[in-house]
Coordinates of C-alpha atoms and ligand atoms in Angstrom, one line a residue:
X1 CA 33.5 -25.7 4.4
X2 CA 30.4 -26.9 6.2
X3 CA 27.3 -25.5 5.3
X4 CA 25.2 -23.2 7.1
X5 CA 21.7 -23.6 8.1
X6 CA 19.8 -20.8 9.6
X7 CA 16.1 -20.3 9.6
X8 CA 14.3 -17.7 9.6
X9 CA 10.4 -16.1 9.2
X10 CA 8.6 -16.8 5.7
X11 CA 8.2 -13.3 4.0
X12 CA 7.3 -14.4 0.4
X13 CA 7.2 -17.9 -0.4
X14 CA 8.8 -20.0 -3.0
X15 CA 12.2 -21.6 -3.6
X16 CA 16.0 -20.3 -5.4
X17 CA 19.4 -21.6 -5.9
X18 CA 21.8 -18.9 -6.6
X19 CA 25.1 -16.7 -6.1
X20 CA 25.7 -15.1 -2.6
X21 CA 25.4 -11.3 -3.1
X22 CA 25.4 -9.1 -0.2
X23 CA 24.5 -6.0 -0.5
X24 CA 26.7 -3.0 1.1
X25 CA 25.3 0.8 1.1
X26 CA 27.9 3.3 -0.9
X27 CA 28.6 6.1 1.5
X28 CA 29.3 8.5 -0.8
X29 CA 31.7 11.9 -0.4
X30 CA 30.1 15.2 -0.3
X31 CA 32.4 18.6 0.2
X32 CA 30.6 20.8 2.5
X33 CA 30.7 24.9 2.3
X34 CA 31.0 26.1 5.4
X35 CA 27.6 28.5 5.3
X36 CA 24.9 27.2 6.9
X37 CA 22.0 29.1 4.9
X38 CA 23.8 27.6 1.6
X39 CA 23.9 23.8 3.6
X40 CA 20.2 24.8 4.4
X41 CA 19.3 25.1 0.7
X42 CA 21.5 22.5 -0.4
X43 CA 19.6 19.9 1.5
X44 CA 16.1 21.5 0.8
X45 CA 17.1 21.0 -3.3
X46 CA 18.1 17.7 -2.4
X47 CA 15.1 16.8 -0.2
X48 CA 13.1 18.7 -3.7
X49 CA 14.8 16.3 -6.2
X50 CA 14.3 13.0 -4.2
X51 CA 10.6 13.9 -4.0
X52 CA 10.4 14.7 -7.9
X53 CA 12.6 11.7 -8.7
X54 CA 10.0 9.7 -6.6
X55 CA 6.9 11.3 -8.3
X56 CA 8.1 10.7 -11.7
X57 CA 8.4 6.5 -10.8
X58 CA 4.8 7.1 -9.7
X59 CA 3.5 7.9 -13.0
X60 CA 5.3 4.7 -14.4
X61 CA 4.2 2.6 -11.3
X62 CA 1.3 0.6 -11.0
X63 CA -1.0 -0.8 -7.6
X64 CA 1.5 -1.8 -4.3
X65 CA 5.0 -0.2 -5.9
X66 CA 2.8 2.9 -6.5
X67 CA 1.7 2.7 -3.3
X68 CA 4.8 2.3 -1.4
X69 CA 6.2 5.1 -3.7
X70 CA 2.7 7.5 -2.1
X71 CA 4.1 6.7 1.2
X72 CA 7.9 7.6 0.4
X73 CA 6.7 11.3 -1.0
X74 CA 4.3 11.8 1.9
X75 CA 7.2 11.4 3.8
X76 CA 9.7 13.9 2.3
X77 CA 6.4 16.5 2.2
X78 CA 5.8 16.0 6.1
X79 CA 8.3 19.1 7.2
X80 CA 9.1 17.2 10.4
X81 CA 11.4 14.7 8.9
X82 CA 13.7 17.4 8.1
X83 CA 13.1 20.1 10.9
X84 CA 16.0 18.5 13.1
X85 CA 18.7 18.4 10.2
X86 CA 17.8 22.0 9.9
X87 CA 18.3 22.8 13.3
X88 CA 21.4 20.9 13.7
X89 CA 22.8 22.9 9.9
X90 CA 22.5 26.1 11.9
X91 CA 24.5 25.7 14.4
X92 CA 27.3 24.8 11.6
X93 CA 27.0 20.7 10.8
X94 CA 27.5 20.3 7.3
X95 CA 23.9 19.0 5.1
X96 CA 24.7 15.2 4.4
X97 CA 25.6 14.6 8.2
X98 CA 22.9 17.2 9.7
X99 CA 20.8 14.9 7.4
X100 CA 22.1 11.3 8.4
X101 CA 22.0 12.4 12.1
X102 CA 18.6 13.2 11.8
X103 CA 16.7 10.4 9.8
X104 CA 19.2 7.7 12.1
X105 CA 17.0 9.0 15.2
X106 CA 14.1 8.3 13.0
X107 CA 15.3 4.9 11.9
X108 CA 15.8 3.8 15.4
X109 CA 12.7 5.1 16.8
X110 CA 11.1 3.2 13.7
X111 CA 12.9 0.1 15.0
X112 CA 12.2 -0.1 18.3
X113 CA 8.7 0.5 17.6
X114 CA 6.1 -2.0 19.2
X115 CA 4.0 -2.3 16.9
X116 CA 6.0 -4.7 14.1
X117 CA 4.2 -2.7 11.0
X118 CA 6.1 0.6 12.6
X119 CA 8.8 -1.4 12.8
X120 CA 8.8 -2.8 8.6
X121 CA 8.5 0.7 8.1
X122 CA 12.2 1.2 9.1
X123 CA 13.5 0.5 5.9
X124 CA 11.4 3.0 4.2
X125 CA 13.0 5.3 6.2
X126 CA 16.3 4.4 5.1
X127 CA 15.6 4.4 1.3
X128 CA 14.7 8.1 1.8
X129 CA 17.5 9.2 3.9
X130 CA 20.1 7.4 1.1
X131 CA 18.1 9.2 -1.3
X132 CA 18.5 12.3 -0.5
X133 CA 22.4 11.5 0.7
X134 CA 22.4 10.6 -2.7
X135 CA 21.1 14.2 -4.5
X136 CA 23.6 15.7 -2.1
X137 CA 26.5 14.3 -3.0
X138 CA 25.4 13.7 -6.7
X139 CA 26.7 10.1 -6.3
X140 CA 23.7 7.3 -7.2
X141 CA 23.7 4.8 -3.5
X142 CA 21.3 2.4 -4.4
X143 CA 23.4 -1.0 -4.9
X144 CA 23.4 -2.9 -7.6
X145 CA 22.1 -6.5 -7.6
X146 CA 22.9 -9.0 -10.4
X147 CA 19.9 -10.7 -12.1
X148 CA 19.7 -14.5 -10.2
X149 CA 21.4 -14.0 -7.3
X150 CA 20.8 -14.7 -3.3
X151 CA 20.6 -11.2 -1.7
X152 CA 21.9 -11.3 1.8
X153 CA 21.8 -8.1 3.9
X154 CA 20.3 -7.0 6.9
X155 CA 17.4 -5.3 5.7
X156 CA 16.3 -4.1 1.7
X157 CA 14.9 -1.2 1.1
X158 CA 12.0 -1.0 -1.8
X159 CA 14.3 1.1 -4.0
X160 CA 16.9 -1.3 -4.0
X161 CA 14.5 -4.3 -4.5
X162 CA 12.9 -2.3 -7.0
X163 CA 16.6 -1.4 -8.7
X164 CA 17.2 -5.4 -9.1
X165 CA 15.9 -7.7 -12.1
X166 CA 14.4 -10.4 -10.4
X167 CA 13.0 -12.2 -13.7
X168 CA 15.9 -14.2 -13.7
X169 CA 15.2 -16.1 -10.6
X170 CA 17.0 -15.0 -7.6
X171 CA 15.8 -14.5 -3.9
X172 CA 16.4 -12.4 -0.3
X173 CA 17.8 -13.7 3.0
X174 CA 18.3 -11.0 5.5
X175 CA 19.6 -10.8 9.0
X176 CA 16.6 -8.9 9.9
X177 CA 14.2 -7.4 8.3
X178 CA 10.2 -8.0 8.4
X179 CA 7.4 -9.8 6.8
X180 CA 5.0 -6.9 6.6
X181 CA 7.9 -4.6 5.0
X182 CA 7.0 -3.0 1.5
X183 CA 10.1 -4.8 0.5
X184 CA 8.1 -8.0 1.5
X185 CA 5.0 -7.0 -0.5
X186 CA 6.9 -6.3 -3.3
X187 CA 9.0 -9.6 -2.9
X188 CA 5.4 -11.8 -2.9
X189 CA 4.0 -9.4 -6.0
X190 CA 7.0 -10.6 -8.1
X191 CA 7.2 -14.1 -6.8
X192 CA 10.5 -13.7 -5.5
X193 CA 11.2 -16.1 -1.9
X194 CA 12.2 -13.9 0.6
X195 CA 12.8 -15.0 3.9
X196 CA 13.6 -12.5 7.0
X197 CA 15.1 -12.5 10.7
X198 CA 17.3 -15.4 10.2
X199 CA 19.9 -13.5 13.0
X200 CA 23.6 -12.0 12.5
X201 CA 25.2 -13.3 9.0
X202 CA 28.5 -13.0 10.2
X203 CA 30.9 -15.4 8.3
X204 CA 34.3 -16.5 10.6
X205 CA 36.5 -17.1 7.1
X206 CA 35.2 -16.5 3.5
X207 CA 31.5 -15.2 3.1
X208 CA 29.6 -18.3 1.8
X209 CA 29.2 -18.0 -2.3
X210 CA 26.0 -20.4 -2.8
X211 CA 23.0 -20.5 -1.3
X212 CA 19.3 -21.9 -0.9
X213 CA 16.4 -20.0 -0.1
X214 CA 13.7 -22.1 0.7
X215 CA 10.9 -19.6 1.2
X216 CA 8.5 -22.5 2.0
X217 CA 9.7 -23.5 5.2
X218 CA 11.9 -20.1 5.9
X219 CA 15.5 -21.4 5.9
X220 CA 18.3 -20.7 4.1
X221 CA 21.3 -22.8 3.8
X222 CA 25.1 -21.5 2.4
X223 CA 27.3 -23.3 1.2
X224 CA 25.4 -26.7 0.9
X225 CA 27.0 -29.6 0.4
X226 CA 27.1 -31.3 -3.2
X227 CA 24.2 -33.6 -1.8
X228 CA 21.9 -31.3 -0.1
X229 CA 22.2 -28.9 -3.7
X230 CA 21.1 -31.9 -5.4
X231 CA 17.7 -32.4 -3.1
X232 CA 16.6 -29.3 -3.3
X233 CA 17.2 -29.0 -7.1
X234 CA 15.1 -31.9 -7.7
X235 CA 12.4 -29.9 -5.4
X236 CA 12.6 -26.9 -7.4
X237 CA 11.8 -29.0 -10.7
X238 CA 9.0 -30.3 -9.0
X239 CA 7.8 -27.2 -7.5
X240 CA 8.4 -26.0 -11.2
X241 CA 6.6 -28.8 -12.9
X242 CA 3.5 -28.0 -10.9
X243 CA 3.6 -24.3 -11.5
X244 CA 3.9 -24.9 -14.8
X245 CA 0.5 -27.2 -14.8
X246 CA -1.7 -25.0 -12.8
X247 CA -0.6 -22.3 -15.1
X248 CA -2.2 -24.0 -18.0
X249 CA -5.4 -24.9 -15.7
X250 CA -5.9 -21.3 -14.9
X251 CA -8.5 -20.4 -17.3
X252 CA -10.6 -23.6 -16.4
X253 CA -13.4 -23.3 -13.8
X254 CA -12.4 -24.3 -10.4
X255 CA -13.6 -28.0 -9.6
X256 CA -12.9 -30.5 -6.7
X257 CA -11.9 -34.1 -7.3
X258 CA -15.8 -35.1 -6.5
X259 CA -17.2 -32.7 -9.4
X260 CA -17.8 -29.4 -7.2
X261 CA -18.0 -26.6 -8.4
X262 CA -15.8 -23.8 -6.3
X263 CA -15.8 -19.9 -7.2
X264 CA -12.3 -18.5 -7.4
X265 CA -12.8 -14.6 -7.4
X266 CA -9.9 -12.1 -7.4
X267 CA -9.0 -10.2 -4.3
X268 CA -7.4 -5.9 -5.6
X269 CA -6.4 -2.8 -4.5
X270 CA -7.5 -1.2 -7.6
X271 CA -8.2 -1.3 -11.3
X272 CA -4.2 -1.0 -11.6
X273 CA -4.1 -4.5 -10.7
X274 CA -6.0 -6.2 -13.1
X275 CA -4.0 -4.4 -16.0
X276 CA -3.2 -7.4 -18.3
X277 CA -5.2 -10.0 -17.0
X278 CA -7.9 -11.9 -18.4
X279 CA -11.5 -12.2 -16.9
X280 CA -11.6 -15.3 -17.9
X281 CA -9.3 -16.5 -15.3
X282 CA -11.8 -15.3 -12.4
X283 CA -15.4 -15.5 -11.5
X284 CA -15.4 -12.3 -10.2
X285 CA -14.1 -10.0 -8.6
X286 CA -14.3 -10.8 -4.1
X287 CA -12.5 -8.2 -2.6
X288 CA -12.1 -4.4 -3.5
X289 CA -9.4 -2.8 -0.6
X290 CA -10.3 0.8 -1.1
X291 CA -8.2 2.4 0.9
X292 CA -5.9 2.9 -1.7
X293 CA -8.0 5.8 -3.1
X294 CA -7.5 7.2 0.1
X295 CA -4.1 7.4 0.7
X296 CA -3.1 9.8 -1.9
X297 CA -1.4 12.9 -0.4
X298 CA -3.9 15.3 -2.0
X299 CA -6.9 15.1 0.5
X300 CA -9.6 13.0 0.2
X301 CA -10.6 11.6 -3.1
X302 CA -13.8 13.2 -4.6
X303 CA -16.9 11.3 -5.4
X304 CA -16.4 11.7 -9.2
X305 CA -12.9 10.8 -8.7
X306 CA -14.1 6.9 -6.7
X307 CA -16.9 6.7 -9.3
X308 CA -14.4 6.7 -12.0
X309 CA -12.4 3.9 -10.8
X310 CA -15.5 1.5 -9.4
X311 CA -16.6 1.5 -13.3
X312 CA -13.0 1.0 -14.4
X313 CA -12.9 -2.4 -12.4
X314 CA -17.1 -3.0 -13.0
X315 CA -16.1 -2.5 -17.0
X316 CA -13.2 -5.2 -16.6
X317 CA -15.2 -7.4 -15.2
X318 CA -17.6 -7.7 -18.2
X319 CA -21.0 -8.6 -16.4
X320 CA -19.0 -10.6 -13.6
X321 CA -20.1 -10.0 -9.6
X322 CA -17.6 -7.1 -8.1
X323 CA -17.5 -6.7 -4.5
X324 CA -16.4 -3.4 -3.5
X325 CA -15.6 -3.0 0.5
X326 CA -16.0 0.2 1.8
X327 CA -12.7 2.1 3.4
X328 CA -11.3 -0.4 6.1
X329 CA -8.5 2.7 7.8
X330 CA -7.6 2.0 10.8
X331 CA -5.1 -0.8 12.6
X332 CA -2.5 -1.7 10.2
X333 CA -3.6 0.9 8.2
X334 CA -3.6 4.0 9.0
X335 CA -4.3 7.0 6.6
X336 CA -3.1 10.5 7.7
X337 CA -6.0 12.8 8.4
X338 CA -8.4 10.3 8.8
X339 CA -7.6 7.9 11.2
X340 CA -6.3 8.9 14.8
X341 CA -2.6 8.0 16.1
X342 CA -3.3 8.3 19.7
X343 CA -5.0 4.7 20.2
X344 CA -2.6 2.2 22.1
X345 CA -4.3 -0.7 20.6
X346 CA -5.5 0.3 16.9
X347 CA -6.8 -3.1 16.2
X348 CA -9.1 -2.7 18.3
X349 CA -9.8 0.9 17.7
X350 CA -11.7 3.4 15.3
X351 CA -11.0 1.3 12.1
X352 CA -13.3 -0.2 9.3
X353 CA -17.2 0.4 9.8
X354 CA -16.5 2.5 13.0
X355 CA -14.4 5.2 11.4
X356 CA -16.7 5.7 8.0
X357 CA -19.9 5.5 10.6
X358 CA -17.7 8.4 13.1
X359 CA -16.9 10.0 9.6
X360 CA -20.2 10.1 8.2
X361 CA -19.5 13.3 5.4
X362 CA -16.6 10.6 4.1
X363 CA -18.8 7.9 3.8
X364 CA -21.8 9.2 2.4
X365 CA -19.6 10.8 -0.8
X366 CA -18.5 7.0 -1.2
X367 CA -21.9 5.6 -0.7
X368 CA -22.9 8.1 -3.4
X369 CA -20.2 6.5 -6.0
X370 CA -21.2 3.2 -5.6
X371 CA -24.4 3.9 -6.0
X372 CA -23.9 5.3 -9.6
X373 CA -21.3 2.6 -9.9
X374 CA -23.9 0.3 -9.4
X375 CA -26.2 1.0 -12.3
X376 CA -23.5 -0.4 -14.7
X377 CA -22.7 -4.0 -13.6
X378 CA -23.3 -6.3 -10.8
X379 CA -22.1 -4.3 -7.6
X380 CA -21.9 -5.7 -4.5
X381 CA -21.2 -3.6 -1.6
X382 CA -19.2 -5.0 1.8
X383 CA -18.6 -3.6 5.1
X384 CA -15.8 -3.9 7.3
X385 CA -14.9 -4.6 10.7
X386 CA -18.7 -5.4 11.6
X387 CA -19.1 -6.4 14.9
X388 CA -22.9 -5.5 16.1
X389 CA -25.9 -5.5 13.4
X390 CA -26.9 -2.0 14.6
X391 CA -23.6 -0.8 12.5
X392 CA -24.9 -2.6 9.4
X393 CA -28.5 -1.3 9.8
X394 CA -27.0 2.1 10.2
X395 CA -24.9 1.9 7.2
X396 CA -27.9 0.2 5.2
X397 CA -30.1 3.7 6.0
X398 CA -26.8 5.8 4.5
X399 CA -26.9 4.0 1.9
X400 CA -30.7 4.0 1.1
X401 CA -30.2 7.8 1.8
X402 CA -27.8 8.3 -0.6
X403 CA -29.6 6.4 -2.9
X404 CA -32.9 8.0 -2.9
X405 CA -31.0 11.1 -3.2
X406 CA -29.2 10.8 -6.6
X407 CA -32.9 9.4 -7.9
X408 CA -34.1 12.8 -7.1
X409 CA -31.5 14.7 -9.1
X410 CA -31.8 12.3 -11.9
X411 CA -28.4 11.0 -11.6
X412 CA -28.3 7.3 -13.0
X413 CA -28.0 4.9 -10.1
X414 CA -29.0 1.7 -8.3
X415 CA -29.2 0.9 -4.6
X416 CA -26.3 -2.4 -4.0
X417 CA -26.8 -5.4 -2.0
X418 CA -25.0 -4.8 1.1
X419 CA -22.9 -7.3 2.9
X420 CA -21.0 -7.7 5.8
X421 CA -17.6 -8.7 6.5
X422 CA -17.1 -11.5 9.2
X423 CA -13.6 -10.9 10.2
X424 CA -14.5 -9.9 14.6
X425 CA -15.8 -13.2 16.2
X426 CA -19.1 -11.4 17.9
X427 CA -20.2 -11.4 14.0
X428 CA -19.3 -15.1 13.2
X429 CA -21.0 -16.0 16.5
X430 CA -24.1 -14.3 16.1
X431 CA -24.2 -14.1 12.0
X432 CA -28.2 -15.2 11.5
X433 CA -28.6 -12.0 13.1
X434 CA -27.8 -9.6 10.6
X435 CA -29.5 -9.0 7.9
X436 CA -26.9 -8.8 5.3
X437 CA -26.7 -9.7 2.0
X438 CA -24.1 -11.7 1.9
X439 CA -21.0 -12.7 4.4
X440 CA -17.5 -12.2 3.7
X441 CA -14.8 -14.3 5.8
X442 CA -11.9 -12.1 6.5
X443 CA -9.7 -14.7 7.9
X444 CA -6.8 -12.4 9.0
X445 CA -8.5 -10.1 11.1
X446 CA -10.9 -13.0 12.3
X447 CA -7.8 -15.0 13.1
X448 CA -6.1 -12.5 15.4
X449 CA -9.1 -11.5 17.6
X450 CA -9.8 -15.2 17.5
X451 CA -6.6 -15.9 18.4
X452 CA -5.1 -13.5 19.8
X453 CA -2.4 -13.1 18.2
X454 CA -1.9 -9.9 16.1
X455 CA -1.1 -10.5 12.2
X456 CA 1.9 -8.6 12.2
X457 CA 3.9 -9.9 15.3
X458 CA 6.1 -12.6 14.5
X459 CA 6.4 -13.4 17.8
X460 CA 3.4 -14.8 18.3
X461 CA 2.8 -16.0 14.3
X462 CA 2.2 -19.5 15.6
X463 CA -0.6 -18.6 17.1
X464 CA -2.1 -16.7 14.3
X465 CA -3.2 -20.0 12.7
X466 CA -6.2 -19.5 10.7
X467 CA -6.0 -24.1 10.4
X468 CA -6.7 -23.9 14.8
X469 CA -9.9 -25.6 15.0
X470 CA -11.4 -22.5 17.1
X471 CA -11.0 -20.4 13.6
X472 CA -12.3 -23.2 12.0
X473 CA -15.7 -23.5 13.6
X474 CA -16.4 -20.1 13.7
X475 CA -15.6 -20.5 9.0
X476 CA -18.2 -23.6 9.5
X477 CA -21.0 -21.4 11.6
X478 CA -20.7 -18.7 9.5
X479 CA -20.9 -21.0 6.3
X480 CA -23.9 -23.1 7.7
X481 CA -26.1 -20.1 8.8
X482 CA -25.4 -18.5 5.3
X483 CA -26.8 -21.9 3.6
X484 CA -29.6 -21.7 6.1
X485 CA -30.3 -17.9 5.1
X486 CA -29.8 -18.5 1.1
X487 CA -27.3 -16.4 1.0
X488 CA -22.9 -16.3 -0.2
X489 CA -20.7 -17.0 2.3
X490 CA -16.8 -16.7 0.5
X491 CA -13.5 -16.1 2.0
X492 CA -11.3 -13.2 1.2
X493 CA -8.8 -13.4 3.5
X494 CA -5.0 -14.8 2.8
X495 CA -5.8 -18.4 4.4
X496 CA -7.9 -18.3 1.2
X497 CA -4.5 -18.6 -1.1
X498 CA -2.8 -20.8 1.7
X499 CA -3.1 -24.2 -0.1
X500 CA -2.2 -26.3 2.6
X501 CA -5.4 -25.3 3.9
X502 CA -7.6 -25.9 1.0
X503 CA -8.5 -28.9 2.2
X504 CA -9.9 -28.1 5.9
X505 CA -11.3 -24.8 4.4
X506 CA -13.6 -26.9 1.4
X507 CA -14.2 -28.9 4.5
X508 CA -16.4 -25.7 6.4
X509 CA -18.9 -26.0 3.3
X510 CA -17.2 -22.8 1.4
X511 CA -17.6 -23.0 -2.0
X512 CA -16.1 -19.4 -2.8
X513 CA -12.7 -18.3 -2.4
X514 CA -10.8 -14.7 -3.1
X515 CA -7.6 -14.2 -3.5
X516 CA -4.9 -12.4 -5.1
X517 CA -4.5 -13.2 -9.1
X518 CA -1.0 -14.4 -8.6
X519 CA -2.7 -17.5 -6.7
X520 CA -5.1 -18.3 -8.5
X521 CA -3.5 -21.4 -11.2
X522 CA -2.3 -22.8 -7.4
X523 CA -5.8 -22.5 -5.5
X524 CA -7.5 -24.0 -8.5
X525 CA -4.7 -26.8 -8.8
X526 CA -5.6 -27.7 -5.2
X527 CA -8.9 -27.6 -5.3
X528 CA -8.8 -30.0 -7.9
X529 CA -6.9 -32.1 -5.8
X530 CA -9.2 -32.6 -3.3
X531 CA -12.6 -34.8 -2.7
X532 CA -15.0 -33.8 -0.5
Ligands
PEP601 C1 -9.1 -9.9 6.4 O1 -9.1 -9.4 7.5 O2 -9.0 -11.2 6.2 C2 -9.3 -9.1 5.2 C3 -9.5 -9.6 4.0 O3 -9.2 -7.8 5.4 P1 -7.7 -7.0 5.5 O4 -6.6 -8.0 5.3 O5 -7.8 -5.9 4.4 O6 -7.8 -6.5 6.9
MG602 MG1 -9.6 -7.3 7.7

């Protein structure tokens, strides 16, 4: 048999030799009564038990699977996912099809979104409907998937990634799929290559029972031949080899070839994220996303509540710098109840610094918690989405506000150097005009509007190239009028943790990258590889 290459988009990187498995949903049997009030209630228990079920992994869960798991039970609460099956069980449709007719409309609407993070979102959709099938008909759905093995379907839901042992090695080919799919996320949090869109797997005799995922370049290849197997073993071992040695480098400070010195900080979503790491592998801490705190399906968080976490992180940390960026809703992120869902274009919308500035009585309760955060470590405080220096001056008076305020009831607190964000290229282009602090690089966002080229459309993913000289210069200006102002100038954004850019990134003048902690033995494996 030949072998079969097909290529695809790069979801999580990384390389895996293993067993074909593909992955089938179990439709399972249900007998239906014939009374719709008792179909009604059976599909409201069921609906009830999927959303307890869910909330009970939440409480075992930690950061991005607790997340994803937020999202799943906001869901199931939103009475509009279900009001359809309802209507359709009155007029006499039994529960499990009045159910599956109604979350298939949703799935398809999901999938012909425009917007590709709608779209990734389509598999969510179908992890709840089976999950629910599944309380119905009292039969467990979510497949099964051998430790080690080459998962091949046309999408994966998170429960089923979730479901699988992936310490064994093993990776994910689908047929479609999407790179910004919690199944992704997940996929790049364990390590595990995933590589998406690579077209119809239809197999004209026997489905292939080997295969390579090479989640480096985004192929896969079934079946190889005895030769080909052998070539990219011998890559693995390599790729292996060198995993192993930045591992054992992680603790050292980052250095280039030529002696300097680079800061590696960590990039979070929360103190969740740091559970069972060492500080010593970091120089800080570069990038708090708090939206996190934000997305919980209670309302918004309380200003004891963000305090509490800022000092968890600020208490890890042990003395190190923590930058904490204020809530960044808005474009890929949107968070119910805050952020509006009437914008054709939310990238270039209310999101970031615009939203907290139009949302001033949600700002001000999170300036307040930094504040006292501040007085017990070195807290740094970023803004988002800056594009003008009047929004920075603004958000510098809140803060001053806020901070004069708790000094007058006595409440412990300290007034945080506030930086800015350079991620929209009116900032990078003008940066010596604001008056800020410090300067964080947030490559994705400035590589889109650079580009554009939006960061979730594969489509046009060629273009979103943070190495294209025009991203480059505006890295170099931003770098050079820090120097010029004394003040940091780091990246946060993913180009940070792309190593094949280390080397035109040290090139700008940045001497401070952020990035998740899963890259960190890599970055500071590269950046000893390079001279200056
Ligand atoms: C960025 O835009 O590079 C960044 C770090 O912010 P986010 O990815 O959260 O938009
Ligand atoms: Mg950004």
């Amino acid at each position: 048999m030949a072998e079969i290459h097909l290529n695809g988009l790069i979801a999580s990187p990384g390389l895996a030799i293993g067993p074909v498995t593909m992955l089938t949903t179990t439709v399972a049997r249900r007998t239906a009564s014939d009374n719709p009030t008792q179909e009604a209630t059976a599909l409201r228990v069921a609906i009830e038990s999927a959303r307890t079920e869910i909330a009970e992994q939440i409480k075992t869960s930690r950061g991005e699977v607790a997340d994803i798991l937020e999202f799943q039970v906001a869901m199931l609460e939103d009475d509009a996912l279900a009001d359809p099956a309802y209507g359709v069980i009155s007029q006499g449709v039994a529960a499990d099809h009045a159910w599956r007719l109604a979350l298939n409309v949703e799935i398809d609407g999901y999938r012909a979104a425009e917007d590709e993070y709608f779209r990734a979102r389509a598999a969510d959709i179908v992890d709840i409907r089976d999950r629910v099938l599944a309380h119905l008909s009292g039969v467990d759905t979510v497949a099964r998937i051998a430790g080690g093995s080459i998962v091949t379907a046309d999408d994966i839901t998170p429960s089923a990634f979730l479901a699988a042992d992936w310490s064994q090695g093993g990776a994910i080919a689908l047929a479609a799929g999407s790179p910004s799919s919690h199944a992704a996320m997940l996929a790049r949090g364990r390590g595990t290559p995933m590589v998406v869109g690579l077209g119809p797997l239809s197999w004209s005799g026997q489905p292939p029972s080997l295969a390579l995922v090479d989640g480096d370049a985004g192929t896969v290849i079934f079946d190889p031949e005895p030769e080909t197997r052998r070539l990219f073993e011998l890559r693995m071992a390599a790729a292996n080899a060198a995993r192993i040695a930045a591992d054992a480098g992680r603790f050292a400070p980052a250095c280039t070839a030529d002696g300097r010195r680079i800061a590696v900080l960590l990039n979070i979503a929360g103190p969740d994220d740091l559970a069972g790491l060492d500080p010593a592998i970091c120089d800080g801490i570069g990038l708090v996303r708090t939206e996190f705190l934000f997305e919980v399906s209670q309302g918004l968080p309380e200003e004891d509540a963000q305090y509490a976490v800022y000092r968890r992180i600020l208490d890890w940390t042990q003395g190190k710098p923590v930058t904490i960026r204020t809530l960044d809703a808005g474009g890929d992120k949107p968070i119910a109840g805050l952020t509006t869902d009437s914008e054709r274009n939310p990238f270039l919308g209310l999101r970031g610094i615009r939203l907290s500035l139009a949302r001033p009585e949600v700002f001000r309760v999170q300036l307040r918690a930094l504040c006292r955060a501040a007085a017990h470590g070195t807290l740094k405080v970023m803004l988002p989405m800056i594009a003008v220096p009047s929004e920075l001056e603004r958000a510098g008076d809140m803060l001053d506000a806020e901070f004069a305020a708790l000094r007058t009831q006595g409440i412990a607190c300290a007034r945080p150097p506030l930086g800015i964000m350079v991620e929209v290229p009116a900032a990078a282009l003008c940066a010596e005009d604001f008056g800020a602090a410090f300067y964080s690089i947030g490559s994705n966002d400035l590589t889109q509007y650079t580009m554009a080229a939006g960061r979730d459309i594969g489509a046009v993913a060629d273009l979103n190239d943070t190495a294209n000289a025009a991203v480059l210069a505006l890295i170099a200006r931003t770098v050079e009028v820090g120097r010029k102002r004394g003040v940091e100038v780091s990246l946060c954004g993913d180009a940070a943790a792309d190593t094949r850019l280390t080397t035109a990134l040290l090139a700008t003048g940045l001497t401070t990258f952020s990035v998740s902690p899963i890259a960190v033995a890599r970055l500071k494996a590269a950046v000893a590889g390079v001279t200056t």
